[in-house]
Amino acid sequence: LSKLTLDSQDNLLRQAALVRLKTKSEAFTRLAHCHGWDAALWRGLFRALGYKHNTWPMQNLAERLPALRALGPTNSCGWQARLLGLSGLLTDDLPGQTPAARQHLRQLWNHWWRERDTLAGHQLPKTLWRFAGLRPANHPARRLALLGHWLAYGDFLARLQIWLETDSPKTKLASTLTEILQVKPDKFWLHHWTFKSARQSKPCPLIGITRITDLAINAILPWFHARARAGKNRTLLPRIENRYTSWPPAQDNSVLKLACQRLFGGPRRLSSAAHQQGLLQIVSDFCDHVPATCNDCPFPALILAWQSQPKQQSITP
């Protein structure tokens, strides 16, 4: 790809990114056909907050939301108790906790003990969760606390719809979504990473800008795209795709760094989250299907053929 002009590189990555958006959009459409649009989005949000090691238990919890909602409305503490209780992460070892954790756990148990017998058949074993290599900020208990706040809103999906329909410059896309997704943590989570961690002097937000970008690119915008396509809304579709292709880049990961090394011949700064997604799509379409030596990979030949096309149409499978 280093032999292409920068404009051609950007065009290629944008095309691949739109293929990735469509693929995610179609996955949400299939979910919505079976479970409804609201349930499809919640499953996407839960999975995205589970990272690669805990996506399955997070999705499993999302699938149990109908049983949780059947218990009736509750506040953010009640939703946290339900999610943490079902996850198996709500410890009953109060004496072994710090005083602050003990106080917060008592509040959670005041909700959970009333409902745990009803939900006993839905509870997950703690052994399903993986904690090795996780930064404290990414602990599943924190992510479930965040989801508890969102579920307590009642109008969370309506807030996202307003955000989508409100004009926003490229430079403020992430900050305007942050205003919706960021919550004011309760007294405990404001200064603690986990139940066992010491009190932090600085506030500990339940979500940061990197995870907000991940949610926007992998869940929120693909879900909106799927719904707009299903409703044949020609007004919202270009708005959604424009936000997707304009979103600022997220942090690089090992896959992106290796892909840049192999495909560009060295480090390359990707100017948007869509370019990152496009590169990941190329890896998925081509790199994942050939040996590490890149022998017999069809991608170089396709690039040469693509360059010769007057309008450089899509090359992705």
JSON list of N, CA, C and O in Angstrom, two decimals, residues 138 161 280:
[
{"chain": "A", "resi": 138, "resn": "ASN", "atom": "N", "xyz": [-10.90, -1.48, 33.58]},
{"chain": "A", "resi": 138, "resn": "ASN", "atom": "CA", "xyz": [-11.71, -2.31, 32.69]},
{"chain": "A", "resi": 138, "resn": "ASN", "atom": "C", "xyz": [-12.34, -3.50, 33.39]},
{"chain": "A", "resi": 138, "resn": "ASN", "atom": "O", "xyz": [-12.84, -4.42, 32.74]},
{"chain": "A", "resi": 161, "resn": "GLN", "atom": "N", "xyz": [-30.92, 8.81, 20.25]},
{"chain": "A", "resi": 161, "resn": "GLN", "atom": "CA", "xyz": [-31.59, 9.26, 19.03]},
{"chain": "A", "resi": 161, "resn": "GLN", "atom": "C", "xyz": [-31.47, 10.77, 18.88]},
{"chain": "A", "resi": 161, "resn": "GLN", "atom": "O", "xyz": [-31.20, 11.28, 17.77]},
{"chain": "A", "resi": 280, "resn": "LEU", "atom": "N", "xyz": [-8.63, -3.05, 9.70]},
{"chain": "A", "resi": 280, "resn": "LEU", "atom": "CA", "xyz": [-9.06, -4.29, 10.34]},
{"chain": "A", "resi": 280, "resn": "LEU", "atom": "C", "xyz": [-9.88, -5.16, 9.40]},
{"chain": "A", "resi": 280, "resn": "LEU", "atom": "O", "xyz": [-9.79, -6.39, 9.44]}
]
